[in-house]
Amino acid sequence: MPTVGFFSDPACNRHDMDEEHPESPARLDAIQDQLLSSGMEYVLRFFDAPQATREQLERVHTPEYVASIFDRAPSEGIEALDEDTRMNPHTLAAVLHAAGSGVDAVDRVIAGEINSAFCAVRPPGHHAERNKAMGFCFFNNIAIAAAHARKAHGLERVAILDFDVHHGNGTEDFTAGRDGYLFCSSFQSPYYPFTGTGELPDNIVNSPLEAGAGGDALREVVEQQWLPALKKFNPQMLFISAGFDGHIEDAMAQLRFKEEDYLWVTEQLRQYADQYCEGRIVSALEGGYALSALGRSVVAHLKGLIGN
Ligand SMILES: [Zn+2]
C-alpha cells in the first residue's frame, strides 16, 4: 500500500476573514471529523507544514507582490485586499504554512519517504496570480509546490490538474507558455473568475463545463482531454488543485459532482502517476464549502490516492 502524507498546520485554522465568510476555519475541522469517522487516519502519515521561504514564494510571485503581503499583514483588525480576500493578524502565518506544505510534501515525495501527499491547508491558492491576491487566495500553493519540484529538484516536466468548480486563473497566469509546465483545469463556465475561455498556449488545457453538469461530464473531460494531454506532455510528477466546490451539495456553484466522482478522477490520476511518474503526486485543498460534503469528498480523494 502506498504511503500518503497528510500535511496541515494549526496556523491554517486561525486565518479567519469574518464569521459569514464561506472560506472558514470550520472547513478544516470538517475534514478532520470525517478522517476520524472514516478510520482513515490509521493509514496516513501526518506532517506539520513548515513555512515557505521568500525564495520559494518568489519562484511564482513577483518580489514586490510578496513584499506587499508581508507589509499589509495587520497586527490587529482586518486588512481587505479585495471584497472577499482579507487578512487578519494570523493570515500571514497561515499563507506561509499553506505554501510551505506543498514544498515540504514535494521534498518528502521525491526523497521517497512518502509516495504522495494531500495538503489540508487554507487559505487556498489557485486564484492567486503572480502579482495579485483574489478569490480567497494569497499565494498559489500548488504552483509554488510545482515550481519547487522544477527548481530545487531539477524535474523537467510537471503537470497541474485542477478540478475545483472555479477556473484556476492564478495557476494559468503562472504556467501559460512557461516551459516545463502543463496545466489542465475543469470549471463551471461562465462563472467566477470569468477566465479560461480565450486563446491560449498549448500547455494549457481548459475544460469549461455548463452549470448543471455532473460527474459524467468530468469523466469525459478526464478521459478525452486530460489523460491524452498528460500522455503527450509526459510529466515526471503530478500536482492536483483539489477543490470540492463542484459537489452537488455545495451551494457555491451549480455543478453536480459526488464523492464517487472525486474518487474516480483521483484513481485515474494515481494510476497514471503509478505508470509514468513513479507514483509521485502532491495534492492541495482549494475550494469546498458545504462542510459535510467537503469532509466526505476529501476522504474519497484520499482513498483514490491510497488505492486498493
Ligand atoms: Zn473554487
PDB file of C-alpha atoms and ligand atoms in Angstrom:
ATOM      1  CA  MET A   1       0.000   0.000   0.000  1.00  0.00           C
ATOM      2  CA  PRO A   2       1.449   3.420  -0.894  1.00  0.00           C
ATOM      3  CA  THR A   3       2.229   5.833   1.919  1.00  0.00           C
ATOM      4  CA  VAL A   4       0.174   9.028   1.688  1.00  0.00           C
ATOM      5  CA  GLY A   5       1.281  12.064   3.678  1.00  0.00           C
ATOM      6  CA  PHE A   6      -1.304  14.429   5.158  1.00  0.00           C
ATOM      7  CA  PHE A   7       0.042  17.947   5.675  1.00  0.00           C
ATOM      8  CA  SER A   8      -1.591  20.678   7.720  1.00  0.00           C
ATOM      9  CA  ASP A   9      -0.804  23.225  10.397  1.00  0.00           C
ATOM     10  CA  PRO A  10      -2.786  24.804  13.244  1.00  0.00           C
ATOM     11  CA  ALA A  11      -1.950  28.249  11.809  1.00  0.00           C
ATOM     12  CA  CYS A  12      -4.278  27.480   8.897  1.00  0.00           C
ATOM     13  CA  ASN A  13      -7.233  27.409  11.320  1.00  0.00           C
ATOM     14  CA  ARG A  14      -6.517  30.870  12.723  1.00  0.00           C
ATOM     15  CA  HIS A  15      -6.926  32.685   9.392  1.00  0.00           C
ATOM     16  CA  ASP A  16     -10.487  33.970   9.651  1.00  0.00           C
ATOM     17  CA  MET A  17     -11.951  36.602   7.309  1.00  0.00           C
ATOM     18  CA  ASP A  18     -15.227  37.002   9.214  1.00  0.00           C
ATOM     19  CA  GLU A  19     -17.870  34.714  10.608  1.00  0.00           C
ATOM     20  CA  GLU A  20     -20.063  34.964   7.497  1.00  0.00           C
ATOM     21  CA  HIS A  21     -17.254  34.051   5.104  1.00  0.00           C
ATOM     22  CA  PRO A  22     -17.615  30.616   3.434  1.00  0.00           C
ATOM     23  CA  GLU A  23     -13.827  30.075   3.413  1.00  0.00           C
ATOM     24  CA  SER A  24     -13.820  29.435   7.156  1.00  0.00           C
ATOM     25  CA  PRO A  25     -11.760  27.504   9.724  1.00  0.00           C
ATOM     26  CA  ALA A  26     -14.713  25.106  10.055  1.00  0.00           C
ATOM     27  CA  ARG A  27     -13.675  23.625   6.682  1.00  0.00           C
ATOM     28  CA  LEU A  28     -10.537  22.016   8.093  1.00  0.00           C
ATOM     29  CA  ASP A  29     -12.456  20.853  11.178  1.00  0.00           C
ATOM     30  CA  ALA A  30     -14.988  19.142   8.897  1.00  0.00           C
ATOM     31  CA  ILE A  31     -12.163  17.321   7.113  1.00  0.00           C
ATOM     32  CA  GLN A  32     -10.646  16.192  10.432  1.00  0.00           C
ATOM     33  CA  ASP A  33     -14.046  14.932  11.621  1.00  0.00           C
ATOM     34  CA  GLN A  34     -14.524  12.805   8.522  1.00  0.00           C
ATOM     35  CA  LEU A  35     -10.966  11.473   8.742  1.00  0.00           C
ATOM     36  CA  LEU A  36     -11.671  10.274  12.266  1.00  0.00           C
ATOM     37  CA  SER A  37     -15.016   8.709  11.498  1.00  0.00           C
ATOM     38  CA  SER A  38     -13.702   7.015   8.340  1.00  0.00           C
ATOM     39  CA  GLY A  39     -10.791   5.388  10.197  1.00  0.00           C
ATOM     40  CA  MET A  40      -8.568   6.815   7.503  1.00  0.00           C
ATOM     41  CA  GLU A  41      -6.158   8.409   9.961  1.00  0.00           C
ATOM     42  CA  TYR A  42      -4.638   4.972  10.571  1.00  0.00           C
ATOM     43  CA  VAL A  43      -3.328   4.719   7.031  1.00  0.00           C
ATOM     44  CA  LEU A  44      -1.969   8.257   6.628  1.00  0.00           C
ATOM     45  CA  ARG A  45       1.269   9.830   7.820  1.00  0.00           C
ATOM     46  CA  PHE A  46       0.730  13.247   9.375  1.00  0.00           C
ATOM     47  CA  PHE A  47       3.105  16.182   8.993  1.00  0.00           C
ATOM     48  CA  ASP A  48       3.053  19.749  10.300  1.00  0.00           C
ATOM     49  CA  ALA A  49       3.585  22.058   7.351  1.00  0.00           C
ATOM     50  CA  PRO A  50       6.633  24.335   7.641  1.00  0.00           C
ATOM     51  CA  GLN A  51       6.536  27.946   6.434  1.00  0.00           C
ATOM     52  CA  ALA A  52       7.572  28.664   2.862  1.00  0.00           C
ATOM     53  CA  THR A  53      10.610  30.904   2.377  1.00  0.00           C
ATOM     54  CA  ARG A  54      10.532  34.080   0.340  1.00  0.00           C
ATOM     55  CA  GLU A  55      12.766  32.424  -2.231  1.00  0.00           C
ATOM     56  CA  GLN A  56      10.192  29.640  -2.664  1.00  0.00           C
ATOM     57  CA  LEU A  57       7.318  32.151  -2.971  1.00  0.00           C
ATOM     58  CA  GLU A  58       9.253  34.270  -5.476  1.00  0.00           C
ATOM     59  CA  ARG A  59       9.572  31.377  -7.889  1.00  0.00           C
ATOM     60  CA  VAL A  60       5.903  32.080  -8.693  1.00  0.00           C
ATOM     61  CA  HIS A  61       5.119  35.586  -7.394  1.00  0.00           C
ATOM     62  CA  THR A  62       6.933  38.865  -8.014  1.00  0.00           C
ATOM     63  CA  PRO A  63       9.170  40.068  -5.142  1.00  0.00           C
ATOM     64  CA  GLU A  64       7.082  43.253  -4.972  1.00  0.00           C
ATOM     65  CA  TYR A  65       3.875  41.294  -4.539  1.00  0.00           C
ATOM     66  CA  VAL A  66       5.389  39.005  -1.881  1.00  0.00           C
ATOM     67  CA  ALA A  67       6.653  42.065  -0.003  1.00  0.00           C
ATOM     68  CA  SER A  68       3.190  43.657  -0.201  1.00  0.00           C
ATOM     69  CA  ILE A  69       1.595  40.651   1.539  1.00  0.00           C
ATOM     70  CA  PHE A  70       4.128  40.889   4.370  1.00  0.00           C
ATOM     71  CA  ASP A  71       3.699  44.681   4.562  1.00  0.00           C
ATOM     72  CA  ARG A  72      -0.097  44.645   4.584  1.00  0.00           C
ATOM     73  CA  ALA A  73      -0.478  41.868   7.198  1.00  0.00           C
ATOM     74  CA  PRO A  74      -2.293  43.575  10.090  1.00  0.00           C
ATOM     75  CA  SER A  75      -1.262  43.256  13.724  1.00  0.00           C
ATOM     76  CA  GLU A  76      -4.900  43.795  14.661  1.00  0.00           C
ATOM     77  CA  GLY A  77      -8.211  44.046  12.829  1.00  0.00           C
ATOM     78  CA  ILE A  78      -8.822  43.138   9.186  1.00  0.00           C
ATOM     79  CA  GLU A  79      -6.959  44.268   6.062  1.00  0.00           C
ATOM     80  CA  ALA A  80      -9.086  43.759   2.920  1.00  0.00           C
ATOM     81  CA  LEU A  81      -7.115  43.039  -0.281  1.00  0.00           C
ATOM     82  CA  ASP A  82     -10.364  42.770  -2.185  1.00  0.00           C
ATOM     83  CA  GLU A  83     -14.008  42.356  -1.260  1.00  0.00           C
ATOM     84  CA  ASP A  84     -13.678  38.710  -0.247  1.00  0.00           C
ATOM     85  CA  THR A  85      -9.916  38.272   0.285  1.00  0.00           C
ATOM     86  CA  ARG A  86      -8.981  39.637   3.694  1.00  0.00           C
ATOM     87  CA  MET A  87      -6.142  39.309   6.193  1.00  0.00           C
ATOM     88  CA  ASN A  88      -6.473  39.014   9.947  1.00  0.00           C
ATOM     89  CA  PRO A  89      -3.442  39.003  12.285  1.00  0.00           C
ATOM     90  CA  HIS A  90      -2.979  35.230  11.696  1.00  0.00           C
ATOM     91  CA  THR A  91      -3.315  35.246   7.922  1.00  0.00           C
ATOM     92  CA  LEU A  92       0.365  35.783   7.141  1.00  0.00           C
ATOM     93  CA  ALA A  93       1.368  32.713   9.167  1.00  0.00           C
ATOM     94  CA  ALA A  94      -1.431  30.705   7.537  1.00  0.00           C
ATOM     95  CA  VAL A  95      -0.433  31.616   3.970  1.00  0.00           C
ATOM     96  CA  LEU A  96       3.218  30.785   4.681  1.00  0.00           C
ATOM     97  CA  HIS A  97       2.344  27.381   6.162  1.00  0.00           C
ATOM     98  CA  ALA A  98      -0.118  26.686   3.337  1.00  0.00           C
ATOM     99  CA  ALA A  99       2.535  27.390   0.699  1.00  0.00           C
ATOM    100  CA  GLY A 100       5.199  25.577   2.731  1.00  0.00           C
ATOM    101  CA  SER A 101       3.076  22.420   2.964  1.00  0.00           C
ATOM    102  CA  GLY A 102       3.362  21.727  -0.745  1.00  0.00           C
ATOM    103  CA  VAL A 103       7.089  22.448  -0.751  1.00  0.00           C
ATOM    104  CA  ASP A 104       7.711  20.026   2.128  1.00  0.00           C
ATOM    105  CA  ALA A 105       5.443  17.446   0.509  1.00  0.00           C
ATOM    106  CA  VAL A 106       7.486  17.661  -2.710  1.00  0.00           C
ATOM    107  CA  ASP A 107      10.731  17.161  -0.784  1.00  0.00           C
ATOM    108  CA  ARG A 108       9.379  14.100   1.010  1.00  0.00           C
ATOM    109  CA  VAL A 109       7.787  12.549  -2.084  1.00  0.00           C
ATOM    110  CA  ILE A 110      10.921  12.992  -4.173  1.00  0.00           C
ATOM    111  CA  ALA A 111      13.061  11.608  -1.330  1.00  0.00           C
ATOM    112  CA  GLY A 112      10.841   8.506  -1.357  1.00  0.00           C
ATOM    113  CA  GLU A 113       9.770   8.992   2.248  1.00  0.00           C
ATOM    114  CA  ILE A 114       6.124   9.039   1.133  1.00  0.00           C
ATOM    115  CA  ASN A 115       4.553   8.185  -2.221  1.00  0.00           C
ATOM    116  CA  SER A 116       2.055  11.012  -2.444  1.00  0.00           C
ATOM    117  CA  ALA A 117       0.621  13.810  -0.324  1.00  0.00           C
ATOM    118  CA  PHE A 118      -2.504  15.787   0.408  1.00  0.00           C
ATOM    119  CA  CYS A 119      -2.191  19.263   1.917  1.00  0.00           C
ATOM    120  CA  ALA A 120      -5.257  20.114   4.016  1.00  0.00           C
ATOM    121  CA  VAL A 121      -4.476  23.810   4.157  1.00  0.00           C
ATOM    122  CA  ARG A 122      -6.143  27.169   3.856  1.00  0.00           C
ATOM    123  CA  PRO A 123      -6.216  29.746   2.500  1.00  0.00           C
ATOM    124  CA  PRO A 124      -6.488  28.120  -0.934  1.00  0.00           C
ATOM    125  CA  GLY A 125      -4.221  29.284  -3.755  1.00  0.00           C
ATOM    126  CA  HIS A 126      -5.305  28.725  -7.350  1.00  0.00           C
ATOM    127  CA  HIS A 127      -6.801  32.201  -7.955  1.00  0.00           C
ATOM    128  CA  ALA A 128      -3.626  33.975  -6.778  1.00  0.00           C
ATOM    129  CA  GLU A 129      -1.833  35.397  -9.809  1.00  0.00           C
ATOM    130  CA  ARG A 130       1.853  36.324  -9.954  1.00  0.00           C
ATOM    131  CA  ASN A 131       1.136  39.779  -8.579  1.00  0.00           C
ATOM    132  CA  LYS A 132      -2.466  39.672  -7.371  1.00  0.00           C
ATOM    133  CA  ALA A 133      -4.484  38.229  -4.474  1.00  0.00           C
ATOM    134  CA  MET A 134      -8.091  37.378  -5.273  1.00  0.00           C
ATOM    135  CA  GLY A 135     -10.892  34.897  -4.688  1.00  0.00           C
ATOM    136  CA  PHE A 136      -9.869  33.962  -1.094  1.00  0.00           C
ATOM    137  CA  CYS A 137      -6.280  33.253  -2.339  1.00  0.00           C
ATOM    138  CA  PHE A 138      -2.973  34.970  -1.477  1.00  0.00           C
ATOM    139  CA  PHE A 139      -0.099  32.728  -2.611  1.00  0.00           C
ATOM    140  CA  ASN A 140      -0.557  29.999  -5.224  1.00  0.00           C
ATOM    141  CA  ASN A 141       0.206  26.930  -3.109  1.00  0.00           C
ATOM    142  CA  ILE A 142       0.123  24.331  -5.890  1.00  0.00           C
ATOM    143  CA  ALA A 143       2.146  26.420  -8.351  1.00  0.00           C
ATOM    144  CA  ILE A 144       4.757  27.066  -5.638  1.00  0.00           C
ATOM    145  CA  ALA A 145       4.985  23.306  -4.979  1.00  0.00           C
ATOM    146  CA  ALA A 146       5.312  22.544  -8.695  1.00  0.00           C
ATOM    147  CA  ALA A 147       7.944  25.258  -9.126  1.00  0.00           C
ATOM    148  CA  HIS A 148       9.870  23.775  -6.193  1.00  0.00           C
ATOM    149  CA  ALA A 149       9.926  20.380  -7.928  1.00  0.00           C
ATOM    150  CA  ARG A 150      11.307  22.065 -11.054  1.00  0.00           C
ATOM    151  CA  LYS A 151      13.833  24.400  -9.460  1.00  0.00           C
ATOM    152  CA  ALA A 152      15.016  22.604  -6.314  1.00  0.00           C
ATOM    153  CA  HIS A 153      14.828  19.035  -7.631  1.00  0.00           C
ATOM    154  CA  GLY A 154      15.509  19.571 -11.312  1.00  0.00           C
ATOM    155  CA  LEU A 155      12.360  17.933 -12.671  1.00  0.00           C
ATOM    156  CA  GLU A 156      11.935  18.975 -16.288  1.00  0.00           C
ATOM    157  CA  ARG A 157       8.188  18.475 -16.729  1.00  0.00           C
ATOM    158  CA  VAL A 158       5.393  18.764 -14.149  1.00  0.00           C
ATOM    159  CA  ALA A 159       1.617  18.803 -14.635  1.00  0.00           C
ATOM    160  CA  ILE A 160      -1.045  20.535 -12.529  1.00  0.00           C
ATOM    161  CA  LEU A 161      -4.623  19.206 -12.690  1.00  0.00           C
ATOM    162  CA  ASP A 162      -7.394  21.362 -11.215  1.00  0.00           C
ATOM    163  CA  PHE A 163     -10.976  20.099 -10.680  1.00  0.00           C
ATOM    164  CA  ASP A 164     -12.215  22.967  -8.487  1.00  0.00           C
ATOM    165  CA  VAL A 165     -15.533  24.423  -9.665  1.00  0.00           C
ATOM    166  CA  HIS A 166     -13.737  27.699 -10.455  1.00  0.00           C
ATOM    167  CA  HIS A 167     -11.128  28.194 -13.154  1.00  0.00           C
ATOM    168  CA  GLY A 168      -7.585  28.260 -11.772  1.00  0.00           C
ATOM    169  CA  ASN A 169      -6.780  31.643 -13.287  1.00  0.00           C
ATOM    170  CA  GLY A 170      -3.782  32.168 -10.997  1.00  0.00           C
ATOM    171  CA  THR A 171      -2.205  28.869 -11.971  1.00  0.00           C
ATOM    172  CA  GLU A 172      -2.870  29.635 -15.621  1.00  0.00           C
ATOM    173  CA  ASP A 173      -1.294  33.077 -15.170  1.00  0.00           C
ATOM    174  CA  PHE A 174       1.911  31.410 -13.938  1.00  0.00           C
ATOM    175  CA  THR A 175       2.058  28.389 -16.261  1.00  0.00           C
ATOM    176  CA  ALA A 176       0.757  29.692 -19.620  1.00  0.00           C
ATOM    177  CA  GLY A 177       3.582  29.440 -22.147  1.00  0.00           C
ATOM    178  CA  ARG A 178       6.105  28.525 -19.440  1.00  0.00           C
ATOM    179  CA  ASP A 179       8.465  25.639 -20.296  1.00  0.00           C
ATOM    180  CA  GLY A 180       8.120  22.501 -18.209  1.00  0.00           C
ATOM    181  CA  TYR A 181       4.518  23.015 -17.068  1.00  0.00           C
ATOM    182  CA  LEU A 182       1.202  21.569 -18.223  1.00  0.00           C
ATOM    183  CA  PHE A 183      -1.997  22.953 -16.663  1.00  0.00           C
ATOM    184  CA  CYS A 184      -5.400  21.262 -17.040  1.00  0.00           C
ATOM    185  CA  SER A 185      -8.455  22.854 -15.408  1.00  0.00           C
ATOM    186  CA  SER A 186     -12.133  21.893 -15.377  1.00  0.00           C
ATOM    187  CA  PHE A 187     -14.578  24.527 -14.154  1.00  0.00           C
ATOM    188  CA  GLN A 188     -18.111  25.830 -14.409  1.00  0.00           C
ATOM    189  CA  SER A 189     -18.372  28.415 -17.187  1.00  0.00           C
ATOM    190  CA  PRO A 190     -19.443  31.142 -17.474  1.00  0.00           C
ATOM    191  CA  TYR A 191     -18.716  31.677 -13.797  1.00  0.00           C
ATOM    192  CA  TYR A 192     -16.246  33.404 -11.461  1.00  0.00           C
ATOM    193  CA  PRO A 193     -13.497  34.395 -12.233  1.00  0.00           C
ATOM    194  CA  PHE A 194     -14.737  34.521 -15.878  1.00  0.00           C
ATOM    195  CA  THR A 195     -11.360  33.418 -17.271  1.00  0.00           C
ATOM    196  CA  GLY A 196     -10.171  30.319 -19.092  1.00  0.00           C
ATOM    197  CA  THR A 197     -12.040  30.748 -22.342  1.00  0.00           C
ATOM    198  CA  GLY A 198      -9.673  32.785 -24.534  1.00  0.00           C
ATOM    199  CA  GLU A 199      -6.900  31.758 -26.941  1.00  0.00           C
ATOM    200  CA  LEU A 200      -4.069  30.111 -25.003  1.00  0.00           C
ATOM    201  CA  PRO A 201      -0.717  28.378 -25.474  1.00  0.00           C
ATOM    202  CA  ASP A 202      -0.603  24.586 -25.998  1.00  0.00           C
ATOM    203  CA  ASN A 203       0.419  23.846 -22.412  1.00  0.00           C
ATOM    204  CA  ILE A 204      -2.988  24.984 -21.105  1.00  0.00           C
ATOM    205  CA  VAL A 205      -5.979  22.629 -21.313  1.00  0.00           C
ATOM    206  CA  ASN A 206      -9.140  24.410 -20.188  1.00  0.00           C
ATOM    207  CA  SER A 207     -12.285  22.311 -19.869  1.00  0.00           C
ATOM    208  CA  PRO A 208     -15.303  24.555 -19.240  1.00  0.00           C
ATOM    209  CA  LEU A 209     -18.493  22.824 -18.033  1.00  0.00           C
ATOM    210  CA  GLU A 210     -22.016  24.186 -18.177  1.00  0.00           C
ATOM    211  CA  ALA A 211     -23.988  24.831 -14.989  1.00  0.00           C
ATOM    212  CA  GLY A 212     -25.761  21.603 -14.044  1.00  0.00           C
ATOM    213  CA  ALA A 213     -23.042  19.315 -15.425  1.00  0.00           C
ATOM    214  CA  GLY A 214     -22.437  16.204 -13.334  1.00  0.00           C
ATOM    215  CA  GLY A 215     -19.793  13.563 -12.825  1.00  0.00           C
ATOM    216  CA  ASP A 216     -20.263  12.151 -16.333  1.00  0.00           C
ATOM    217  CA  ALA A 217     -19.053  15.438 -17.770  1.00  0.00           C
ATOM    218  CA  LEU A 218     -15.987  15.428 -15.503  1.00  0.00           C
ATOM    219  CA  ARG A 219     -15.173  11.855 -16.501  1.00  0.00           C
ATOM    220  CA  GLU A 220     -15.431  12.768 -20.172  1.00  0.00           C
ATOM    221  CA  VAL A 221     -13.034  15.685 -19.655  1.00  0.00           C
ATOM    222  CA  VAL A 222     -10.502  13.475 -17.884  1.00  0.00           C
ATOM    223  CA  GLU A 223     -10.677  10.677 -20.456  1.00  0.00           C
ATOM    224  CA  GLN A 224     -10.843  12.794 -23.590  1.00  0.00           C
ATOM    225  CA  GLN A 225      -8.738  15.831 -22.672  1.00  0.00           C
ATOM    226  CA  TRP A 226      -6.569  15.409 -19.559  1.00  0.00           C
ATOM    227  CA  LEU A 227      -5.195  11.876 -19.985  1.00  0.00           C
ATOM    228  CA  PRO A 228      -4.273  12.433 -23.661  1.00  0.00           C
ATOM    229  CA  ALA A 229      -2.605  15.746 -22.719  1.00  0.00           C
ATOM    230  CA  LEU A 230      -0.650  14.001 -19.962  1.00  0.00           C
ATOM    231  CA  LYS A 231       0.488  11.242 -22.323  1.00  0.00           C
ATOM    232  CA  LYS A 232       1.688  13.824 -24.835  1.00  0.00           C
ATOM    233  CA  PHE A 233       3.455  16.016 -22.259  1.00  0.00           C
ATOM    234  CA  ASN A 234       4.941  13.091 -20.283  1.00  0.00           C
ATOM    235  CA  PRO A 235       5.293  14.792 -16.861  1.00  0.00           C
ATOM    236  CA  GLN A 236       7.565  13.397 -14.141  1.00  0.00           C
ATOM    237  CA  MET A 237       5.239  14.379 -11.298  1.00  0.00           C
ATOM    238  CA  LEU A 238       1.565  15.317 -10.886  1.00  0.00           C
ATOM    239  CA  PHE A 239       0.091  18.145  -8.827  1.00  0.00           C
ATOM    240  CA  ILE A 240      -3.606  18.439  -8.035  1.00  0.00           C
ATOM    241  CA  SER A 241      -5.612  21.547  -7.160  1.00  0.00           C
ATOM    242  CA  ALA A 242      -8.254  19.624  -5.233  1.00  0.00           C
ATOM    243  CA  GLY A 243     -11.308  21.835  -4.914  1.00  0.00           C
ATOM    244  CA  PHE A 244     -14.545  20.180  -3.878  1.00  0.00           C
ATOM    245  CA  ASP A 245     -16.946  23.065  -4.513  1.00  0.00           C
ATOM    246  CA  GLY A 246     -18.326  21.308  -7.602  1.00  0.00           C
ATOM    247  CA  HIS A 247     -20.126  18.900  -5.255  1.00  0.00           C
ATOM    248  CA  ILE A 248     -23.879  18.652  -5.755  1.00  0.00           C
ATOM    249  CA  GLU A 249     -24.453  19.740  -2.131  1.00  0.00           C
ATOM    250  CA  ASP A 250     -22.192  22.805  -2.460  1.00  0.00           C
ATOM    251  CA  ALA A 251     -24.226  25.969  -2.988  1.00  0.00           C
ATOM    252  CA  MET A 252     -21.170  27.949  -4.167  1.00  0.00           C
ATOM    253  CA  ALA A 253     -21.876  26.915  -7.776  1.00  0.00           C
ATOM    254  CA  GLN A 254     -24.067  24.641  -9.886  1.00  0.00           C
ATOM    255  CA  LEU A 255     -22.047  21.553 -10.809  1.00  0.00           C
ATOM    256  CA  ARG A 256     -23.321  18.193  -9.577  1.00  0.00           C
ATOM    257  CA  PHE A 257     -20.287  16.079  -8.706  1.00  0.00           C
ATOM    258  CA  LYS A 258     -20.439  13.434  -5.979  1.00  0.00           C
ATOM    259  CA  GLU A 259     -17.830  11.761  -3.794  1.00  0.00           C
ATOM    260  CA  GLU A 260     -17.527   8.845  -6.222  1.00  0.00           C
ATOM    261  CA  ASP A 261     -16.578  11.259  -8.996  1.00  0.00           C
ATOM    262  CA  TYR A 262     -13.722  12.665  -6.897  1.00  0.00           C
ATOM    263  CA  LEU A 263     -12.656   9.109  -6.094  1.00  0.00           C
ATOM    264  CA  TRP A 264     -12.748   8.225  -9.799  1.00  0.00           C
ATOM    265  CA  VAL A 265     -10.735  11.215 -11.029  1.00  0.00           C
ATOM    266  CA  THR A 266      -8.164  10.688  -8.274  1.00  0.00           C
ATOM    267  CA  GLU A 267      -7.852   6.996  -9.177  1.00  0.00           C
ATOM    268  CA  GLN A 268      -7.300   7.899 -12.826  1.00  0.00           C
ATOM    269  CA  LEU A 269      -4.532  10.323 -11.889  1.00  0.00           C
ATOM    270  CA  ARG A 270      -2.936   7.908  -9.406  1.00  0.00           C
ATOM    271  CA  GLN A 271      -2.952   5.105 -11.964  1.00  0.00           C
ATOM    272  CA  TYR A 272      -1.349   7.461 -14.480  1.00  0.00           C
ATOM    273  CA  ALA A 273       1.253   8.530 -11.917  1.00  0.00           C
ATOM    274  CA  ASP A 274       1.957   4.907 -10.934  1.00  0.00           C
ATOM    275  CA  GLN A 275       2.609   4.034 -14.541  1.00  0.00           C
ATOM    276  CA  TYR A 276       4.557   7.085 -15.702  1.00  0.00           C
ATOM    277  CA  CYS A 277       5.590   9.289 -12.731  1.00  0.00           C
ATOM    278  CA  GLU A 278       6.871   6.815 -10.101  1.00  0.00           C
ATOM    279  CA  GLY A 279       3.536   7.385  -8.322  1.00  0.00           C
ATOM    280  CA  ARG A 280       4.510  10.949  -7.383  1.00  0.00           C
ATOM    281  CA  ILE A 281       1.505  13.171  -6.620  1.00  0.00           C
ATOM    282  CA  VAL A 282       1.151  16.261  -4.427  1.00  0.00           C
ATOM    283  CA  SER A 283      -2.420  17.486  -3.978  1.00  0.00           C
ATOM    284  CA  ALA A 284      -3.575  20.634  -2.194  1.00  0.00           C
ATOM    285  CA  LEU A 285      -7.014  21.685  -1.000  1.00  0.00           C
ATOM    286  CA  GLU A 286      -8.651  24.530  -2.911  1.00  0.00           C
ATOM    287  CA  GLY A 287     -12.419  25.160  -2.524  1.00  0.00           C
ATOM    288  CA  GLY A 288     -15.241  23.185  -0.935  1.00  0.00           C
ATOM    289  CA  TYR A 289     -17.757  24.986   1.254  1.00  0.00           C
ATOM    290  CA  ALA A 290     -20.545  22.516   2.084  1.00  0.00           C
ATOM    291  CA  LEU A 291     -18.891  21.169   5.204  1.00  0.00           C
ATOM    292  CA  SER A 292     -20.228  17.616   5.298  1.00  0.00           C
ATOM    293  CA  ALA A 293     -19.737  17.128   1.545  1.00  0.00           C
ATOM    294  CA  LEU A 294     -16.233  18.590   1.818  1.00  0.00           C
ATOM    295  CA  GLY A 295     -15.201  16.124   4.516  1.00  0.00           C
ATOM    296  CA  ARG A 296     -16.634  13.140   2.625  1.00  0.00           C
ATOM    297  CA  SER A 297     -15.086  14.282  -0.649  1.00  0.00           C
ATOM    298  CA  VAL A 298     -11.623  14.656   0.892  1.00  0.00           C
ATOM    299  CA  VAL A 299     -11.910  11.114   2.290  1.00  0.00           C
ATOM    300  CA  ALA A 300     -12.838   9.884  -1.209  1.00  0.00           C
ATOM    301  CA  HIS A 301      -9.859  11.773  -2.671  1.00  0.00           C
ATOM    302  CA  LEU A 302      -7.523  10.215  -0.082  1.00  0.00           C
ATOM    303  CA  LYS A 303      -8.892   6.763  -0.896  1.00  0.00           C
ATOM    304  CA  GLY A 304      -8.091   7.457  -4.523  1.00  0.00           C
ATOM    305  CA  LEU A 305      -4.515   8.388  -3.627  1.00  0.00           C
ATOM    306  CA  ILE A 306      -4.092   5.275  -1.495  1.00  0.00           C
ATOM    307  CA  GLY A 307      -5.670   2.855  -3.964  1.00  0.00           C
ATOM    308  CA  ASN A 308      -6.598  -0.705  -3.233  1.00  0.00           C
TER     309      ASN A 308
HETATM  310 ZN    ZN B   1     -13.460  27.131  -6.061  1.00  0.00          ZN
END
